[in-house]
Coordinates of C-alpha atoms in Angstrom, one line a residue:
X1 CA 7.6 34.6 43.9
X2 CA 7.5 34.5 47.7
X3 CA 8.5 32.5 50.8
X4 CA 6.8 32.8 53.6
X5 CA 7.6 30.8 57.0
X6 CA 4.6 28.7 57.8
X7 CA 5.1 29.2 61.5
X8 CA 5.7 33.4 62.0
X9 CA 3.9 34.0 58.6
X10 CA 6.2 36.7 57.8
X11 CA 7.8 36.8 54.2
X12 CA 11.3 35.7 54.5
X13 CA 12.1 37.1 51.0
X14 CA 10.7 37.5 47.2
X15 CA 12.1 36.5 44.3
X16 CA 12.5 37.6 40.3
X17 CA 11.7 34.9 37.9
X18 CA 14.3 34.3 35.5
X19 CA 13.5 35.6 32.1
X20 CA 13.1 33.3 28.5
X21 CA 16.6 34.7 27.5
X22 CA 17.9 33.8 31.2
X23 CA 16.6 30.3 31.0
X24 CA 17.9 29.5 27.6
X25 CA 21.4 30.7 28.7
X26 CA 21.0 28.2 31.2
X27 CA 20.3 25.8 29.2
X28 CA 23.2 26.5 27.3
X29 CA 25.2 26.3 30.0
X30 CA 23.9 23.1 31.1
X31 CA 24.8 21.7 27.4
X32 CA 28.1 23.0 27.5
X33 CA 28.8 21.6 31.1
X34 CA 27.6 18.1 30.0
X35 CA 29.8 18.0 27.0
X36 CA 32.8 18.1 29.0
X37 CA 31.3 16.2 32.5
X38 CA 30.7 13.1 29.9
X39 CA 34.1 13.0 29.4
X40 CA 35.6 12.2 33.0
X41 CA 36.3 9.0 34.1
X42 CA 33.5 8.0 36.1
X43 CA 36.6 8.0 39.1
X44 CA 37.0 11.8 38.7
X45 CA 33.3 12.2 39.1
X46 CA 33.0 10.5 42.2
X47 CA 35.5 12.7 43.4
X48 CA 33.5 15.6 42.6
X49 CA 30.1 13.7 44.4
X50 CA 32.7 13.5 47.2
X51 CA 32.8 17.4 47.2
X52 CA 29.9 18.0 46.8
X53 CA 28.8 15.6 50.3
X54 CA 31.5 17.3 52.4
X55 CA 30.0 21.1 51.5
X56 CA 26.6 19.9 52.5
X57 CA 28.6 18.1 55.7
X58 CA 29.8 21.5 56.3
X59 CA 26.9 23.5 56.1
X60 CA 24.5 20.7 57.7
X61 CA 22.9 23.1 60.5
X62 CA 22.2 26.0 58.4
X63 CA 20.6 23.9 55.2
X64 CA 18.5 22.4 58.2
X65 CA 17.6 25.9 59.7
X66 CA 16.7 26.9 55.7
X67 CA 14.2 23.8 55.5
X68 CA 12.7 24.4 59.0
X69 CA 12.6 28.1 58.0
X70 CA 10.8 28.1 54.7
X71 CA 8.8 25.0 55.3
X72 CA 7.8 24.2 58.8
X73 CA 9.2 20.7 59.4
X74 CA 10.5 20.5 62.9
X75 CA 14.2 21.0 63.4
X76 CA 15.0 17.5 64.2
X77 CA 13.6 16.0 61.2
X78 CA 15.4 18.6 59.3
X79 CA 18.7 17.9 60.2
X80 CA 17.7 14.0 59.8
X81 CA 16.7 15.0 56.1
X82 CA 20.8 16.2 55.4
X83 CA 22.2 13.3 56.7
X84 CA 20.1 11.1 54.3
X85 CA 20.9 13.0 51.8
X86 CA 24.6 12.2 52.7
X87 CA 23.8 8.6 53.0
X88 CA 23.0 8.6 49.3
X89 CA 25.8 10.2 48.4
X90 CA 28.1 7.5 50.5
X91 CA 25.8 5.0 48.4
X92 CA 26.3 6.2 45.0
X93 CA 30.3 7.1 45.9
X94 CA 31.1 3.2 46.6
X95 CA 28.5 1.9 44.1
X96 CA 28.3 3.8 40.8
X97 CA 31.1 2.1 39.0
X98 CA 29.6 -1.4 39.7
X99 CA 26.2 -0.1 38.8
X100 CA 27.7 1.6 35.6
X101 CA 29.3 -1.5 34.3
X102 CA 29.1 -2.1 30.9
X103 CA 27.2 -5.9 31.0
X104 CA 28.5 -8.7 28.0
X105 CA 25.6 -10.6 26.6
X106 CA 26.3 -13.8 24.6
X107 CA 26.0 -14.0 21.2
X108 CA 26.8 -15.5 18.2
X109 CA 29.2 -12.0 17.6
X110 CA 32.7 -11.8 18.7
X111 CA 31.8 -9.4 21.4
X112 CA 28.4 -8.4 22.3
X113 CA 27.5 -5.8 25.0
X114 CA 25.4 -3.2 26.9
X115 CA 27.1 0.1 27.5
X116 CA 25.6 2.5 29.9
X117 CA 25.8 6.4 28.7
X118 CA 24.1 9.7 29.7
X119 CA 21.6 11.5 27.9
X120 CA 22.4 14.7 28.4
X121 CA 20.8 17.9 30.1
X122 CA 17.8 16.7 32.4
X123 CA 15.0 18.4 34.1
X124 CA 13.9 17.9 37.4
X125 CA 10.9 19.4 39.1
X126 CA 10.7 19.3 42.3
X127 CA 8.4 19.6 45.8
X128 CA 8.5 21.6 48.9
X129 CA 8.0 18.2 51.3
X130 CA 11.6 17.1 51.2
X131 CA 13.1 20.1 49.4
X132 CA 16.8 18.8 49.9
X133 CA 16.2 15.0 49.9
X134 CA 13.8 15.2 47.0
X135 CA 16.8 17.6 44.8
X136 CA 19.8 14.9 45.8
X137 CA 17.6 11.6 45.2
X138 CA 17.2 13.2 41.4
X139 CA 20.5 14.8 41.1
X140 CA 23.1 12.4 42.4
X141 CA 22.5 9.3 40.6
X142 CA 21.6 11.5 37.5
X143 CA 25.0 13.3 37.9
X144 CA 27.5 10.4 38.5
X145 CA 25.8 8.7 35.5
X146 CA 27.2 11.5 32.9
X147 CA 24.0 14.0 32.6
X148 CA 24.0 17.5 34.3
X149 CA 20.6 18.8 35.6
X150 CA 19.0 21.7 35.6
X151 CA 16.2 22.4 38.4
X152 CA 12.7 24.2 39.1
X153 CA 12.0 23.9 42.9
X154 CA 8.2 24.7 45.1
X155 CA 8.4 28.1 44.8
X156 CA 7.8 28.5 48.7
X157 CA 11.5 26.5 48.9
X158 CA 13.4 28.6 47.0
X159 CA 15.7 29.4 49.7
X160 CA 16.6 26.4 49.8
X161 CA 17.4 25.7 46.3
X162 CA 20.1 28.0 46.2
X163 CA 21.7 27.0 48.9
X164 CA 22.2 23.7 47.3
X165 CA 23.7 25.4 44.3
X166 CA 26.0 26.9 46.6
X167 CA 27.0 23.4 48.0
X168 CA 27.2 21.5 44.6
X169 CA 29.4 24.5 43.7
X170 CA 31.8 25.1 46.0
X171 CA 35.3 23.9 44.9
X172 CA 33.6 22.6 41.5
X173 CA 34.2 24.1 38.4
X174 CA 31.0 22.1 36.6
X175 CA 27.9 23.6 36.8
X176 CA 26.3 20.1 36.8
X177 CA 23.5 21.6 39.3
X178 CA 21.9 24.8 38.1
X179 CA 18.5 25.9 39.4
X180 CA 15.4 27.8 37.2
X181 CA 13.4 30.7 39.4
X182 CA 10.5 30.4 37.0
X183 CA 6.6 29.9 36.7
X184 CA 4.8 27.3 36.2
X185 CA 3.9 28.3 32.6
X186 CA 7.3 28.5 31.2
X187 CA 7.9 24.3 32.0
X188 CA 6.8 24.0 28.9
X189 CA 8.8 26.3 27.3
X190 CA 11.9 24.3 28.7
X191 CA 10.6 20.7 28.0
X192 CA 10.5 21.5 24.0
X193 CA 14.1 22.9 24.1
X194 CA 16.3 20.5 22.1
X195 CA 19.2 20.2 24.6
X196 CA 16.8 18.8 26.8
X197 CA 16.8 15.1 26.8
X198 CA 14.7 14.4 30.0
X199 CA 12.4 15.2 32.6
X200 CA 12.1 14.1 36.4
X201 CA 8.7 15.5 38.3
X202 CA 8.4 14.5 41.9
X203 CA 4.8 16.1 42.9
X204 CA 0.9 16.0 42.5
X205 CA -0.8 13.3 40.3
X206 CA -2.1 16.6 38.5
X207 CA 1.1 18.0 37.9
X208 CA 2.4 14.7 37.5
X209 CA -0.2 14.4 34.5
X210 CA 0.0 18.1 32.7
X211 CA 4.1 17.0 32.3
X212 CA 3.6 13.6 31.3
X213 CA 1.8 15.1 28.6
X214 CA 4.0 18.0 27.6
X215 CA 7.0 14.8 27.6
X216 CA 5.2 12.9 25.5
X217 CA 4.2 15.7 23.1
X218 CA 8.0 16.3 22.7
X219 CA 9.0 12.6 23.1
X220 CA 11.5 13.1 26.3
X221 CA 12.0 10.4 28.6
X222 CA 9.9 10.7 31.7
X223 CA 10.4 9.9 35.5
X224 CA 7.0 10.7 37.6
X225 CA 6.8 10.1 40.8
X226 CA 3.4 11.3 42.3
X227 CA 1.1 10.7 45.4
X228 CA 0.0 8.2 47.9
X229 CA -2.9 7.1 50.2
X230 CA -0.5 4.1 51.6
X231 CA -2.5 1.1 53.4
X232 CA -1.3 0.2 56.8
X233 CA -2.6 -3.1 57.9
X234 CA -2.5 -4.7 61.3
X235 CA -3.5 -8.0 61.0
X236 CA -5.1 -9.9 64.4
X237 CA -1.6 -11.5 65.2
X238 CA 0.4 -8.3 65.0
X239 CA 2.4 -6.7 67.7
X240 CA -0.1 -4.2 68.9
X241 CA 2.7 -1.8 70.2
X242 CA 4.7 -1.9 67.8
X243 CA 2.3 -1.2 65.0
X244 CA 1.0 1.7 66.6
X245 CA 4.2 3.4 67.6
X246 CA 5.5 2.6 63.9
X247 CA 1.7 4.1 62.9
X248 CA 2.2 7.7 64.7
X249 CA 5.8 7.5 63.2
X250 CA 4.4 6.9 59.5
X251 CA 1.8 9.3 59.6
X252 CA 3.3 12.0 61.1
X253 CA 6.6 12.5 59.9
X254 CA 6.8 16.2 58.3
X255 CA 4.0 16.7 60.1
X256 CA 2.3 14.0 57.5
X257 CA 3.6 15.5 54.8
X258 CA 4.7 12.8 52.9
X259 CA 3.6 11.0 50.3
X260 CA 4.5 7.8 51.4
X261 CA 2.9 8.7 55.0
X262 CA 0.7 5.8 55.9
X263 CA -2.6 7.1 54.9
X264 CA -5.2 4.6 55.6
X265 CA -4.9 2.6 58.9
X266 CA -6.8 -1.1 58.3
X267 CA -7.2 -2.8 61.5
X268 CA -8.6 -6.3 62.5
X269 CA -11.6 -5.8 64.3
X270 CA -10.5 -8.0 67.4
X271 CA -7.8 -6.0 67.8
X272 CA -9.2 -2.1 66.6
X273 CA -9.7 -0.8 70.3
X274 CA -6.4 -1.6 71.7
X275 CA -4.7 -0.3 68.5
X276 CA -6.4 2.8 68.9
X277 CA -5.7 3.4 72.8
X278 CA -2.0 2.7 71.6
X279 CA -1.9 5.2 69.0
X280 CA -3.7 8.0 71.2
X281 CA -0.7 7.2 74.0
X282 CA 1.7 8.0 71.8
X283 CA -0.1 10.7 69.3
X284 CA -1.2 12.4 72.5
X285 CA 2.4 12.6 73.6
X286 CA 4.1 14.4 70.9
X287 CA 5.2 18.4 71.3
X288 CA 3.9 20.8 69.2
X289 CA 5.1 24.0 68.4
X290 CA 7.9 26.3 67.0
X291 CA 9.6 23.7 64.5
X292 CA 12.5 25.6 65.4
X293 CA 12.6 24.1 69.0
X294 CA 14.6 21.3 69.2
X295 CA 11.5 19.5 71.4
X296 CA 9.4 20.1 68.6
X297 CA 8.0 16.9 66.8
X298 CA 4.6 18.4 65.4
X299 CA 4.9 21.6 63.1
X300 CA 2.5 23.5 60.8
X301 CA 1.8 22.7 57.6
X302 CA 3.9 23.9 54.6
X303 CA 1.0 26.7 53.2
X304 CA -2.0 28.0 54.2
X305 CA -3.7 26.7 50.8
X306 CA -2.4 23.0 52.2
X307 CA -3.8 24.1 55.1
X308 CA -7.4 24.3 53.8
X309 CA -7.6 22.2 51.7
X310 CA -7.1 19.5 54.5
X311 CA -10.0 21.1 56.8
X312 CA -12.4 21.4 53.3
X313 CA -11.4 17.3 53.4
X314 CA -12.3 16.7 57.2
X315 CA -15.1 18.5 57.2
X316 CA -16.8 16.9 54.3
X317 CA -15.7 13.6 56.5
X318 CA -17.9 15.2 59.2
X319 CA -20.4 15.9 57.8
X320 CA -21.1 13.1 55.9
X321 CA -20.8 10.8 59.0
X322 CA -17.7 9.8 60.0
X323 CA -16.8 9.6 63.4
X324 CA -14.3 11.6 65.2
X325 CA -12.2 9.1 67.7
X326 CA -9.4 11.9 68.8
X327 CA -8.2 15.2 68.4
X328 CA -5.8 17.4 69.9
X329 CA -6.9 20.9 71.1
X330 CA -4.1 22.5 72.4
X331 CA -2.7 24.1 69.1
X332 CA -0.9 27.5 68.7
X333 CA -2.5 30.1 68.2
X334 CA -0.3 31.0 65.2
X335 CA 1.2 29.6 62.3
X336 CA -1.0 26.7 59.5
X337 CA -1.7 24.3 62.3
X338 CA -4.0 20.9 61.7
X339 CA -5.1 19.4 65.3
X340 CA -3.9 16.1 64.6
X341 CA -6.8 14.1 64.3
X342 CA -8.1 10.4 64.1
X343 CA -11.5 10.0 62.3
X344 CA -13.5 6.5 61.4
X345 CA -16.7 5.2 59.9
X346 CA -15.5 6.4 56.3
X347 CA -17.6 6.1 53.5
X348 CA -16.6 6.1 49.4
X349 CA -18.9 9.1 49.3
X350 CA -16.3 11.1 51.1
X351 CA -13.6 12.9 49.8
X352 CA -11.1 11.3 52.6
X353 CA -11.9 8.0 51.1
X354 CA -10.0 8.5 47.4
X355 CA -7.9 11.7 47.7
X356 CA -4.6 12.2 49.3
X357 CA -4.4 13.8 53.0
X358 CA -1.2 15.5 53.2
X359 CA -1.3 16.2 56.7
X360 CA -1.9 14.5 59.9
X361 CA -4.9 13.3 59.7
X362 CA -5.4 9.4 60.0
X363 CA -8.2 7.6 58.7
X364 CA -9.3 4.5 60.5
X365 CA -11.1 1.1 58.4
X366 CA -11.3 -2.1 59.8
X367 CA -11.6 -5.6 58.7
X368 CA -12.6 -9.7 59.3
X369 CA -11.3 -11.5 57.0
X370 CA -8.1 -10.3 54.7
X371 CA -9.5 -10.6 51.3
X372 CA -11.2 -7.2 53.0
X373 CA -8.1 -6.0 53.7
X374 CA -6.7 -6.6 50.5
X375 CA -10.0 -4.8 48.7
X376 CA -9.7 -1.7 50.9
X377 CA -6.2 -1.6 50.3
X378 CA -6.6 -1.8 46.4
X379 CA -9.4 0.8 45.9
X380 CA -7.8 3.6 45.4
X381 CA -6.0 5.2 42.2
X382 CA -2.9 5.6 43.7
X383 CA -0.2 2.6 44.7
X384 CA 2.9 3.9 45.7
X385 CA 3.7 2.1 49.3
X386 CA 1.8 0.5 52.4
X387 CA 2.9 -1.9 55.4
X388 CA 1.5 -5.2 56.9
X389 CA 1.8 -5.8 60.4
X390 CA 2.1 -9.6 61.4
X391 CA 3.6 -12.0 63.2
X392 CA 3.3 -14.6 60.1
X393 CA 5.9 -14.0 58.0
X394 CA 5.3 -16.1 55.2
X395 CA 1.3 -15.2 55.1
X396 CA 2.2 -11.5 55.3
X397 CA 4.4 -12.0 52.0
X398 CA 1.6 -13.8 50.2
X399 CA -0.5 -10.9 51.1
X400 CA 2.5 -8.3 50.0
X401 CA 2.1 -9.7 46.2
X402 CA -1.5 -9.2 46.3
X403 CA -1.6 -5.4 46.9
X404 CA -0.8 -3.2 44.1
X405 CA 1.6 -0.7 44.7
X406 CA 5.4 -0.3 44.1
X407 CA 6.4 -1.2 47.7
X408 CA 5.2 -3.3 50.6
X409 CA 7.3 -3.1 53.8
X410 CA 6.1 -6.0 56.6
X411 CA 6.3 -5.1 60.2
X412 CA 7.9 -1.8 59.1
X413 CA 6.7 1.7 58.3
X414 CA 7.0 2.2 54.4
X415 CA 10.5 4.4 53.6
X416 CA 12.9 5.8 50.8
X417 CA 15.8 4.1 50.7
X418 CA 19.2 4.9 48.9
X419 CA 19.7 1.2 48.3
X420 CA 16.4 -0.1 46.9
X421 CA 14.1 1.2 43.9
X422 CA 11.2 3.8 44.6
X423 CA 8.3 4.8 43.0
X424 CA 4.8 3.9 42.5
X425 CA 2.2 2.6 39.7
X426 CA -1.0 3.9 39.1
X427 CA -1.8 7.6 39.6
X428 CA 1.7 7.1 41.7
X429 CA 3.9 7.8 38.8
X430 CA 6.1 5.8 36.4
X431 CA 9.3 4.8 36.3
X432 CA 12.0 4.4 39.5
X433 CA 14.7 6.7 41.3
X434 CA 17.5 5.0 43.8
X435 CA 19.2 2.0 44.2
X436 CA 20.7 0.2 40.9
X437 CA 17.3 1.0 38.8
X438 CA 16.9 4.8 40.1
X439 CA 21.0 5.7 38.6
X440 CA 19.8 4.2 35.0
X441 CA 16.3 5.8 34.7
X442 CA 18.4 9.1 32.2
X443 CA 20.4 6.9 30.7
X444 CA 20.9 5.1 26.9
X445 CA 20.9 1.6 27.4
X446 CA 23.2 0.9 24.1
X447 CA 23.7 -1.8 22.3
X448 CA 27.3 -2.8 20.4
X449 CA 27.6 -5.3 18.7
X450 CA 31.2 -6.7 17.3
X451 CA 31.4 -9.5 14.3

């Protein structure tokens, strides 16, 4: 297993995978860990989240050098990666026990309640995009809830996942975090094993897919959370420059990467052309470079596989017709750079149209009338976020309910957020991490019932 920085594309280091006999005694581990973390108050836990935030306050610069290192995202963005990771931590610190509360129901018994327990040792598989964010957004909730997780990160991020053992184990005796170095053929191998009682994926609708299958095979509860191709509408009222300064900001965080980048850009007709001048302003402005510098906004992508497969996707664009509208030229030389790139005239025939463009690429479609916008929006397998940009407040919410996805942000660029549920339907995955849904997705919703 290698990782290789996306920028120098030198190997920063190789790595063993863990043998069968290693990854059951991890297992173990886990199960032994989870036997005794069950048993603290839900106060001493906190405690421990508590630690773990102020180890990953402590080494905030060099986790951010690890993720700029490894997978290209600009150093800036890094570093505002750990301190959302210590937002949700703040979040789950002040509102576990509330969320944890055991809820009476009335009946005709004496007592009659909902108790909220863990299930035990749980899985997570995890992407390169956000490789701290997406690893905290699984494991805190999951944690402070009474399970203990066990971890297979991107390969090319493997760096990084052990320096977040290292922070959820300094001054902590519970190994409540423990990662897996292991191929993608031995998931499966770990999804039968008896002691463990669920599985989080956070990744491709394909991957997404082969585990919801394995899950179901070995009835374990599931959490997938998958792609995107997020609508952005701009409806004829909107504010022009704010739309397409939130637009550059949507699509090009991580350097697009995202799967909850705004994907497909639906504009009014009256008002496509100055849209588009505003988006080249501020597109055309941006620094791109070693994501090292701190001036750096635009790095390279994660791969070189990512890499081409975005070019085989624009230039079947091309050559099928669409137009190209803009495109920067001045790129390095090295590293897995895309020229950021705004293309239109896009047809179902072209692969743009239904897959996912993980990079910054942005795809331009325009509309008359908004039952249009609502159709474009709505044809495509995947419905994990989008926007609408108006100045009609109470239209824009009408038109919020008719897009299906599993969140709409209006006059705002579509974002995780500690304090609300994410996650998508569709070929966007199942089920929901954060907020008071997200902390009870690995847990036994029990019943007791006293006559």
């Amino acid at each position: 297993m290698k990782s290789i920085n996306p920028y120098s594309g030198k190997l920063i280091k190789k790595y063993n995978f863990f043998t069968l006999s290693k990854v059951n005694q991890t297992i173990n581990v886990a199960n032994d860990t989870f036997n005794n973390w069950k048993k603290l108050d839900l106060d001493k836990r906190i405690n421990i989240i508590q630690k773990i935030k102020q180890n990953l306050i402590d080494d905030r610069l060099e986790s951010a050098k690890e993720i700029t290192s490894e997978m290209g995202k600009p150093f800036s963005e890094s570093l505002l990666e750990i301190d959302k990771c210590i937002w949700l931590c703040d979040y789950y610190i002040e509102n576990s026990e509330k969320l944890l509360k055991s809820k009476l129901i009335k009946t005709e018994a004496y007592k009659s309640y909902v108790s909220f327990e863990p299930l035990g040792v749980i899985f997570g598989i995890m992407p390169w995009n956000f490789p701290y964010w997406q690893i905290f957004r699984f494991v805190i909730p999951t944690i402070i809830s009474g399970n203990v997780t066990i971890v297979k990160h991107a390969p090319n991020v493997t760096g990084c996942c052990l320096r977040i053992k290292k922070i959820f184990s300094k001054n902590i005796e519970y190994k409540i975090f423990q990662p897996l170095i292991i191929d993608t053929k031995d998931v499966e191998h770990i999804i039968k094993n008896q002691l463990v009682r669920g599985v989080s994926l956070t990744g491709s609708d394909k991957a997404g897919s082969a585990v919801g299958k394995l899950s179901g095979k070995y009835v374990k509860k599931t959490l997938l959370e998958l792609g995107g191709s997020d609508a952005f509408i701009v409806c004829e009222d909107a504010d022009i420059n704010k739309a397409a300064k939130k637009a550059v900001m949507a699509r090009m965080q991580n350097t697009g990467q995202s799967c909850i980048a705004a994907k497909r850009f639906i504009i009014h007709k009256n008002v496509k052309n100055k849209f588009i001048n505003r988006l080249i302003h501020h597109l055309s402005s941006m620094k791109i470079g070693d994501p090292m510098l701190k001036e750096t906004q635009i790095g390279p992508l994660a791969r070189k596989d990512l890499l081409n497969q975005l070019k085989i996707i624009f230039d079947d664009a091309i050559n099928k017709g669409a137009n190209i509208i803009y495109q920067t030229n001045d790129i390095p030389k090295n590293g897995y750079f895309f020229k950021p790139s705004i293309i239109e005239n896009i047809k179902p025939s072209m692969k743009v149209y239904s897959c996912e463009t993980f990079g910054p690429l942005f795809s331009i479609y325009t509309f008359q009338e908004e039952n249009e916008a609502i159709s474009l929006a709505n044809d495509t397998p995947y419905g994990l976020g989008g926007s609408i940009w108006s100045k009609d407040l109470k239209n824009a919410e009408i038109l919020a309910k008719k897009i299906y996805t599993g969140a709409i942000y209006i006059n705002e660029m579509t974002k995780s957020d500690p304090r609300l549920p994410f996650g998508g339907v569709g070929l966007s995955g199942i089920g929901r991490e954060l907020g008071a849904y997200g902390i009870k997705e690995f847990i036994n919703v029990k019943t007791i019932y006293i006559d």
